[in-house]
Short mmCIF file of N, CA and C in Angstrom, two decimals:
data_model
loop_
_atom_site.label_atom_id
_atom_site.label_comp_id
_atom_site.label_asym_id
_atom_site.label_seq_id
_atom_site.Cartn_x
_atom_site.Cartn_y
_atom_site.Cartn_z
N ILE Q 22 70.18 183.42 112.49
CA ILE Q 22 71.70 183.92 113.16
C ILE Q 22 71.30 184.79 114.55
N GLU Q 23 71.90 184.16 115.48
CA GLU Q 23 71.99 184.97 116.61
C GLU Q 23 72.64 186.41 116.78
N ASN Q 24 71.86 187.29 116.87
CA ASN Q 24 72.48 188.87 116.87
C ASN Q 24 71.60 189.68 117.68
N LYS Q 25 72.32 190.98 118.20
CA LYS Q 25 71.45 191.74 119.00
C LYS Q 25 70.50 192.17 117.96
N LYS Q 26 71.01 192.58 116.80
CA LYS Q 26 70.01 193.33 115.74
C LYS Q 26 68.92 192.26 115.25
N LYS Q 27 67.90 192.93 115.37
CA LYS Q 27 66.72 192.03 114.98
C LYS Q 27 66.63 192.64 113.45
N LEU Q 28 66.57 191.26 112.56
CA LEU Q 28 66.56 191.80 111.14
C LEU Q 28 65.97 190.75 110.23
N VAL Q 29 65.30 190.80 109.29
CA VAL Q 29 64.85 189.68 108.49
C VAL Q 29 65.26 190.23 106.79
N TYR Q 30 66.14 189.24 106.35
CA TYR Q 30 66.27 189.54 104.78
C TYR Q 30 66.62 188.35 103.93
N ILE Q 31 66.71 188.53 102.74
CA ILE Q 31 66.89 187.09 101.67
C ILE Q 31 68.44 187.20 101.25
N ALA Q 32 68.91 186.16 101.36
CA ALA Q 32 70.45 186.30 100.77
C ALA Q 32 70.68 185.12 100.07
N ASP Q 33 71.14 184.89 98.95
CA ASP Q 33 71.18 183.71 98.10
C ASP Q 33 70.05 183.20 98.26
N GLN Q 34 68.67 183.39 97.96
CA GLN Q 34 67.56 182.75 97.93
C GLN Q 34 67.29 181.78 99.03
N SER Q 35 67.84 182.47 100.32
CA SER Q 35 67.50 182.00 101.68
C SER Q 35 66.91 182.94 102.22
N PHE Q 36 65.91 182.70 103.14
CA PHE Q 36 65.36 183.33 104.29
C PHE Q 36 66.05 183.39 105.30
N CYS Q 37 66.51 184.79 105.76
CA CYS Q 37 67.58 184.90 106.86
C CYS Q 37 66.87 185.81 107.81
N VAL Q 38 67.23 185.45 109.21
CA VAL Q 38 66.74 186.01 110.25
C VAL Q 38 67.58 186.11 111.63
N SER Q 39 67.90 187.43 111.82
CA SER Q 39 68.82 187.67 112.76
C SER Q 39 67.99 188.02 113.90
N PHE Q 40 68.09 187.53 115.02
CA PHE Q 40 67.54 187.55 116.11
C PHE Q 40 68.24 187.37 117.62
N SER Q 41 67.72 188.14 118.82
CA SER Q 41 68.87 188.32 119.92
C SER Q 41 68.78 187.14 120.42
N THR Q 42 67.44 186.15 120.73
CA THR Q 42 67.29 185.02 121.23
C THR Q 42 66.71 184.09 120.37
N ILE Q 43 67.51 183.24 119.47
CA ILE Q 43 67.02 182.32 118.31
C ILE Q 43 66.25 180.92 119.25
N ASN Q 44 66.93 180.63 120.60
CA ASN Q 44 66.31 179.70 121.09
C ASN Q 44 64.95 179.97 121.63
N ASP Q 45 64.50 181.25 121.87
CA ASP Q 45 63.05 181.33 122.19
C ASP Q 45 62.00 181.61 121.28
N GLN Q 46 61.57 180.04 120.90
CA GLN Q 46 60.70 179.92 119.54
C GLN Q 46 59.52 181.05 119.58
N VAL Q 47 59.07 181.14 120.77
CA VAL Q 47 57.77 181.97 120.87
C VAL Q 47 58.36 183.44 120.55
N LYS Q 48 59.26 183.98 121.03
CA LYS Q 48 59.47 185.32 120.55
C LYS Q 48 59.97 185.44 119.08
N LEU Q 49 60.80 184.42 118.88
CA LEU Q 49 61.25 184.17 117.45
C LEU Q 49 59.96 184.09 116.37
N LYS Q 50 58.93 183.32 116.57
CA LYS Q 50 57.81 183.12 115.74
C LYS Q 50 57.17 184.76 115.84
N LYS Q 51 56.71 185.17 116.84
CA LYS Q 51 55.81 186.49 116.97
C LYS Q 51 56.80 187.33 116.25
N PHE Q 52 58.30 187.53 116.22
CA PHE Q 52 58.92 188.64 115.42
C PHE Q 52 59.09 188.40 113.75
N ILE Q 53 58.92 186.96 113.45
CA ILE Q 53 58.74 186.69 112.24
C ILE Q 53 57.27 186.80 111.53
N PHE Q 54 56.19 186.49 112.49
CA PHE Q 54 55.00 186.94 111.82
C PHE Q 54 54.89 188.33 111.51
N SER Q 55 55.37 189.00 112.70
CA SER Q 55 55.39 190.92 112.58
C SER Q 55 56.11 191.28 111.39
N TRP Q 56 56.98 190.74 111.01
CA TRP Q 56 57.90 190.95 109.71
C TRP Q 56 56.97 190.67 108.43
N TYR Q 57 56.48 189.65 108.48
CA TYR Q 57 55.42 189.16 107.05
C TYR Q 57 54.43 190.32 107.27
N GLN Q 58 53.67 190.49 108.35
CA GLN Q 58 52.49 191.32 108.58
C GLN Q 58 52.92 192.74 107.97
N GLN Q 59 53.97 193.07 108.38
CA GLN Q 59 54.38 194.54 107.76
C GLN Q 59 54.66 194.23 106.09
N GLN Q 60 55.39 193.35 105.75
CA GLN Q 60 55.58 193.03 104.30
C GLN Q 60 54.23 193.22 103.46
N ALA Q 61 53.28 192.34 104.20
CA ALA Q 61 51.94 192.09 103.54
C ALA Q 61 51.37 193.44 103.47
N TYR Q 62 51.20 194.10 104.62
CA TYR Q 62 50.79 195.52 104.54
C TYR Q 62 51.36 196.74 103.35
N ASP Q 63 52.48 196.59 103.34
CA ASP Q 63 53.20 197.21 102.30
C ASP Q 63 52.88 196.88 100.77
N VAL Q 64 52.70 195.63 100.47
CA VAL Q 64 52.25 194.98 99.30
C VAL Q 64 51.05 195.33 99.02
N PHE Q 65 49.89 194.82 100.01
CA PHE Q 65 48.56 195.24 99.59
C PHE Q 65 48.30 196.68 99.50
N GLU Q 66 49.15 197.40 100.09
CA GLU Q 66 48.86 198.92 100.38
C GLU Q 66 49.11 199.52 98.73
N ASP Q 67 50.20 199.15 98.36
CA ASP Q 67 50.60 199.31 96.84
C ASP Q 67 49.42 199.12 95.91
N LEU Q 68 48.99 197.74 95.99
CA LEU Q 68 48.10 197.17 95.08
C LEU Q 68 46.89 197.95 95.42
N ILE Q 69 46.41 198.24 96.42
CA ILE Q 69 45.15 198.82 96.46
C ILE Q 69 45.22 200.25 96.11
N LEU Q 70 46.24 201.04 96.25
CA LEU Q 70 46.39 202.02 95.69
C LEU Q 70 46.27 202.10 93.95
N TYR Q 71 46.71 200.89 93.50
CA TYR Q 71 46.48 201.06 91.99
C TYR Q 71 45.22 200.50 91.49
N TRP Q 72 44.68 199.70 92.00
CA TRP Q 72 43.27 199.07 91.70
C TRP Q 72 41.99 200.17 92.01
N LYS Q 73 42.16 200.84 93.18
CA LYS Q 73 41.23 201.91 93.50
C LYS Q 73 41.42 203.20 92.48
N LYS Q 74 42.57 203.42 91.98
CA LYS Q 74 42.68 204.50 90.73
C LYS Q 74 42.10 204.04 89.63
N LYS Q 75 42.26 202.41 89.31
CA LYS Q 75 42.15 202.12 87.99
C LYS Q 75 40.13 201.95 87.99
N LEU Q 76 39.66 201.66 89.11
CA LEU Q 76 38.22 201.31 89.42
C LEU Q 76 37.35 202.66 89.57
N ASN Q 77 38.43 203.57 90.22
CA ASN Q 77 37.77 204.94 90.70
C ASN Q 77 36.98 204.58 91.81
N VAL Q 78 37.37 203.78 92.79
CA VAL Q 78 36.56 203.53 93.99
C VAL Q 78 37.48 204.36 95.19
N ARG Q 79 36.58 204.36 96.45
CA ARG Q 79 37.25 204.86 97.49
C ARG Q 79 37.47 203.78 98.61
N VAL Q 80 38.75 203.65 98.72
CA VAL Q 80 39.06 202.85 99.98
C VAL Q 80 39.30 203.53 100.99
N ASP Q 81 38.54 203.23 102.32
CA ASP Q 81 38.93 204.11 103.57
C ASP Q 81 40.04 203.70 104.12
N SER Q 82 40.32 202.20 104.51
CA SER Q 82 41.41 201.66 105.13
C SER Q 82 41.62 200.38 104.80
N LEU Q 83 42.96 199.78 105.14
CA LEU Q 83 43.34 198.41 105.03
C LEU Q 83 43.62 198.01 106.26
N LYS Q 84 42.97 196.89 106.91
CA LYS Q 84 43.68 195.97 107.77
C LYS Q 84 44.19 194.83 107.50
N ILE Q 85 45.14 194.50 108.11
CA ILE Q 85 45.78 193.00 108.07
C ILE Q 85 45.50 192.21 109.20
N LYS Q 86 45.02 190.93 109.02
CA LYS Q 86 44.61 190.28 109.92
C LYS Q 86 44.81 188.48 109.30
N LYS Q 87 44.63 187.64 110.15
CA LYS Q 87 44.77 186.40 110.01
C LYS Q 87 43.53 185.84 109.87
N LEU Q 88 43.09 185.53 108.72
CA LEU Q 88 41.73 185.28 108.53
C LEU Q 88 41.61 183.64 108.57
N LYS Q 89 40.68 183.15 108.78
CA LYS Q 89 40.74 181.67 108.86
C LYS Q 89 39.99 181.19 107.60
N SER Q 90 39.15 181.78 106.90
CA SER Q 90 38.61 181.15 105.59
C SER Q 90 38.39 181.84 104.53
N ARG Q 91 39.28 183.19 104.40
CA ARG Q 91 39.17 184.21 103.21
C ARG Q 91 40.66 184.69 103.25
N TRP Q 92 40.71 185.08 101.82
CA TRP Q 92 42.02 185.68 101.53
C TRP Q 92 41.77 187.25 101.75
N GLY Q 93 40.45 187.83 101.75
CA GLY Q 93 40.20 189.17 102.15
C GLY Q 93 38.78 189.34 102.17
N SER Q 94 38.35 190.80 102.58
CA SER Q 94 37.28 190.92 102.49
C SER Q 94 36.83 192.50 102.42
N CYS Q 95 35.75 192.82 102.21
CA CYS Q 95 35.36 194.08 102.01
C CYS Q 95 34.25 194.53 102.53
N SER Q 96 34.11 195.86 103.39
CA SER Q 96 32.98 196.21 104.06
C SER Q 96 32.42 197.23 102.92
N SER Q 97 31.02 197.21 103.49
CA SER Q 97 30.40 198.73 102.43
C SER Q 97 30.83 199.85 102.87
N THR Q 98 31.58 200.09 104.00
CA THR Q 98 32.29 201.41 104.14
C THR Q 98 33.55 201.63 103.81
N GLY Q 99 34.10 200.86 103.02
CA GLY Q 99 35.61 200.92 102.30
C GLY Q 99 36.61 200.45 102.93
N VAL Q 100 36.41 199.59 103.93
CA VAL Q 100 37.24 198.70 104.79
C VAL Q 100 37.64 197.68 104.10
N ILE Q 101 38.93 197.48 103.54
CA ILE Q 101 39.36 196.11 103.13
C ILE Q 101 40.34 195.63 104.18
N THR Q 102 40.14 194.19 104.26
CA THR Q 102 40.60 193.60 105.28
C THR Q 102 41.33 192.45 104.22
N MET Q 103 42.51 192.15 104.54
CA MET Q 103 43.32 191.06 103.74
C MET Q 103 44.21 190.19 104.98
N ASN Q 104 44.25 189.02 104.50
CA ASN Q 104 44.95 187.71 105.31
C ASN Q 104 46.39 188.04 104.93
N TRP Q 105 46.92 188.32 106.01
CA TRP Q 105 48.59 188.39 105.74
C TRP Q 105 49.13 187.45 105.18
N LEU Q 106 48.74 186.10 105.19
CA LEU Q 106 49.43 184.79 104.68
C LEU Q 106 49.24 184.98 103.37
N LEU Q 107 48.49 185.47 102.67
CA LEU Q 107 48.24 185.70 101.20
C LEU Q 107 49.83 186.40 100.76
N VAL Q 108 50.65 187.16 101.38
CA VAL Q 108 51.63 187.67 101.19
C VAL Q 108 52.71 186.64 100.44
N LYS Q 109 52.62 185.73 100.95
CA LYS Q 109 53.53 184.34 100.43
C LYS Q 109 53.10 184.11 98.91
N ALA Q 110 52.10 184.39 98.52
CA ALA Q 110 51.74 183.76 97.13
C ALA Q 110 52.42 184.79 96.06
N PRO Q 111 52.55 184.40 94.78
CA PRO Q 111 53.06 185.20 93.77
C PRO Q 111 52.36 186.50 93.57
N LYS Q 112 53.01 187.43 93.05
CA LYS Q 112 52.10 188.88 93.07
C LYS Q 112 51.03 188.87 91.95
N ASP Q 113 50.80 188.26 91.26
CA ASP Q 113 49.67 188.34 90.54
C ASP Q 113 48.42 187.64 91.08
N ILE Q 114 48.70 186.94 91.89
CA ILE Q 114 47.70 186.31 92.78
C ILE Q 114 47.18 187.15 93.60
N ILE Q 115 48.22 187.90 94.42
CA ILE Q 115 47.52 188.85 95.25
C ILE Q 115 47.04 189.79 94.71
N SER Q 116 47.40 190.18 93.45
CA SER Q 116 46.85 191.34 92.65
C SER Q 116 45.36 190.94 92.57
N TYR Q 117 45.14 189.71 92.33
CA TYR Q 117 43.78 189.45 91.93
C TYR Q 117 42.99 189.14 93.06
N VAL Q 118 43.49 189.09 94.35
CA VAL Q 118 42.54 189.11 95.41
C VAL Q 118 42.29 190.65 95.86
N VAL Q 119 43.27 191.39 95.61
CA VAL Q 119 42.86 192.86 95.97
C VAL Q 119 41.97 193.39 94.91
N LEU Q 120 42.21 193.14 93.62
CA LEU Q 120 41.31 193.67 92.69
C LEU Q 120 39.68 192.98 92.95
N HIS Q 121 39.49 191.79 93.45
CA HIS Q 121 38.33 191.26 93.57
C HIS Q 121 37.78 192.09 94.83
N GLU Q 122 38.59 192.32 95.79
CA GLU Q 122 38.07 193.08 96.99
C GLU Q 122 37.57 194.46 96.52
N CYS Q 123 38.54 195.19 95.59
CA CYS Q 123 38.18 196.44 95.17
C CYS Q 123 36.90 196.56 94.49
N CYS Q 124 36.70 195.63 93.55
CA CYS Q 124 35.46 195.28 92.94
C CYS Q 124 34.07 195.35 93.70
N HIS Q 125 34.24 194.70 94.95
CA HIS Q 125 33.08 194.78 95.63
C HIS Q 125 32.64 196.36 96.12
N LEU Q 126 33.55 197.24 95.86
CA LEU Q 126 33.19 198.83 96.11
C LEU Q 126 32.29 199.05 94.93
N VAL Q 127 32.32 198.58 93.82
CA VAL Q 127 31.26 198.72 92.85
C VAL Q 127 30.03 197.85 92.76
N TYR Q 128 30.10 196.68 93.01
CA TYR Q 128 29.09 195.46 93.17
C TYR Q 128 29.40 194.74 94.47
N PHE Q 129 28.51 194.80 95.41
CA PHE Q 129 28.77 194.39 96.79
C PHE Q 129 28.04 193.18 96.74
N ASN Q 130 28.38 192.34 95.96
CA ASN Q 130 27.92 190.84 95.62
C ASN Q 130 28.92 190.04 94.72
N HIS Q 131 28.41 189.00 94.45
CA HIS Q 131 29.15 188.14 93.48
C HIS Q 131 28.41 187.88 92.12
N SER Q 132 27.74 188.92 91.53
CA SER Q 132 26.88 189.10 90.47
C SER Q 132 27.62 188.63 89.39
N LYS Q 133 26.89 188.60 88.14
CA LYS Q 133 27.44 188.55 86.80
C LYS Q 133 28.14 189.91 86.50
N ASP Q 134 27.75 191.13 87.03
CA ASP Q 134 28.29 192.23 86.75
C ASP Q 134 29.40 192.33 87.47
N PHE Q 135 29.54 191.66 88.95
CA PHE Q 135 30.78 191.84 89.53
C PHE Q 135 31.91 190.98 88.73
N TRP Q 136 31.58 189.94 88.39
CA TRP Q 136 32.66 188.81 87.65
C TRP Q 136 32.99 189.49 86.30
N ASN Q 137 31.98 190.19 85.67
CA ASN Q 137 32.63 190.99 84.38
C ASN Q 137 33.50 192.06 84.75
N LEU Q 138 32.96 192.65 85.58
CA LEU Q 138 34.23 193.74 86.12
C LEU Q 138 35.52 193.37 86.37
N VAL Q 139 35.56 192.24 87.56
CA VAL Q 139 36.73 191.53 87.48
C VAL Q 139 37.71 191.14 86.04
N GLY Q 140 36.61 190.76 85.22
CA GLY Q 140 37.21 190.01 84.17
C GLY Q 140 37.85 191.17 83.16
N VAL Q 141 37.30 192.14 83.20
CA VAL Q 141 37.41 193.65 82.42
C VAL Q 141 38.85 193.76 83.00
N HIS Q 142 39.45 193.91 84.11
CA HIS Q 142 40.48 194.26 84.37
C HIS Q 142 41.82 193.42 84.64
N MET Q 143 41.31 192.10 84.60
CA MET Q 143 41.81 190.80 84.50
C MET Q 143 41.52 189.86 84.03
N PRO Q 144 41.63 189.74 82.66
CA PRO Q 144 41.03 188.72 81.89
C PRO Q 144 41.06 187.06 82.27
N ASP Q 145 42.42 186.84 82.91
CA ASP Q 145 42.72 185.67 83.27
C ASP Q 145 42.47 185.28 84.84
N TYR Q 146 41.49 186.05 85.36
CA TYR Q 146 41.35 186.06 86.66
C TYR Q 146 40.81 184.49 87.06
N VAL Q 147 40.08 183.94 86.15
CA VAL Q 147 39.72 182.51 86.56
C VAL Q 147 40.85 181.51 86.89
N THR Q 148 42.23 181.85 86.19
CA THR Q 148 43.38 181.25 86.50
C THR Q 148 43.69 181.54 87.99
N LYS Q 149 43.87 182.43 88.49
CA LYS Q 149 44.39 183.22 89.47
C LYS Q 149 43.47 182.43 90.63
N LYS Q 150 41.92 182.50 90.49
CA LYS Q 150 41.24 182.09 91.39
C LYS Q 150 41.48 180.28 91.57
N SER Q 151 41.63 179.81 90.72
CA SER Q 151 42.08 178.45 90.27
C SER Q 151 43.24 178.04 91.23
N TRP Q 152 44.28 178.82 91.05
CA TRP Q 152 45.41 178.90 91.50
C TRP Q 152 45.53 178.70 92.94
N LEU Q 153 44.54 179.91 93.70
CA LEU Q 153 44.30 179.69 94.97
C LEU Q 153 43.44 178.69 95.56
N LYS Q 154 42.51 178.15 94.61
CA LYS Q 154 41.80 177.05 95.27
C LYS Q 154 42.91 175.89 95.22
N ASN Q 155 43.68 175.70 94.48
CA ASN Q 155 44.90 174.44 94.45
C ASN Q 155 45.91 174.64 95.36
N TYR Q 156 46.35 175.60 95.54
CA TYR Q 156 47.59 175.82 96.22
C TYR Q 156 47.44 176.86 97.52
N GLY Q 157 46.41 177.38 97.69
CA GLY Q 157 46.44 178.21 99.04
C GLY Q 157 46.37 177.70 100.09
N SER Q 158 46.16 176.35 100.44
CA SER Q 158 46.49 175.58 101.59
C SER Q 158 47.77 175.60 101.90
N LEU Q 159 48.67 175.96 100.93
CA LEU Q 159 50.11 175.92 101.16
C LEU Q 159 50.55 176.79 102.13
N LEU Q 160 49.78 178.11 101.75
CA LEU Q 160 50.17 179.12 102.27
C LEU Q 160 49.81 179.64 103.71
N LEU Q 161 48.85 178.43 104.33
CA LEU Q 161 48.43 178.50 105.47
C LEU Q 161 49.31 177.65 106.32
N GLN Q 162 50.24 176.80 105.77
CA GLN Q 162 50.87 175.83 106.73
C GLN Q 162 51.84 176.64 107.69
N ASN Q 163 51.87 175.79 108.93
CA ASN Q 163 52.76 176.24 109.86
C ASN Q 163 52.28 177.83 110.43
N HIS Q 164 51.36 177.89 110.66
CA HIS Q 164 50.80 179.05 111.27
C HIS Q 164 49.73 178.77 112.09
#
C-alpha cells in the first residue's frame, strides 16, 4: 500500500506493507528487511532469556546478521549471533537453534555431552534439526 506512514502488519493472513514509495524496490526491500531484523531480534531475545535461565548460563549480547552458512553461532565470550532469516521458521525450530547456541555456553563443542544437554531440554531436537536440513533452504530464498 502506498502511504506516507511506513508500516508492516498481518491482516487476513496477508503480509501487508505500507510504504511511501512502493515503486522504489531498493528502498522497499531495505525497509522490509529492517522490519524482519527487528522482529528477529525480539523473538530471539525472548528465547535467549528463557534458555539462559533454564541452563543457568550468561549471554553477554545478541547480534543479528545474515549468515551465509549458519543459523546461529556462539562465542566463548557469551556473544550469540543469529541469522535473521531464521525468524521465518516455526517458533519451535527457532527455539531449538537458540537452545543449541546456549548449550555451547556449557560445552563449547558438539560432543556427546553437548547433545545430551540439548536432548535433556528438548527431547525431540533431532526432528527440529532435520526440519532445518530439509526446509531451511526455503528460508533463504529471495534474499
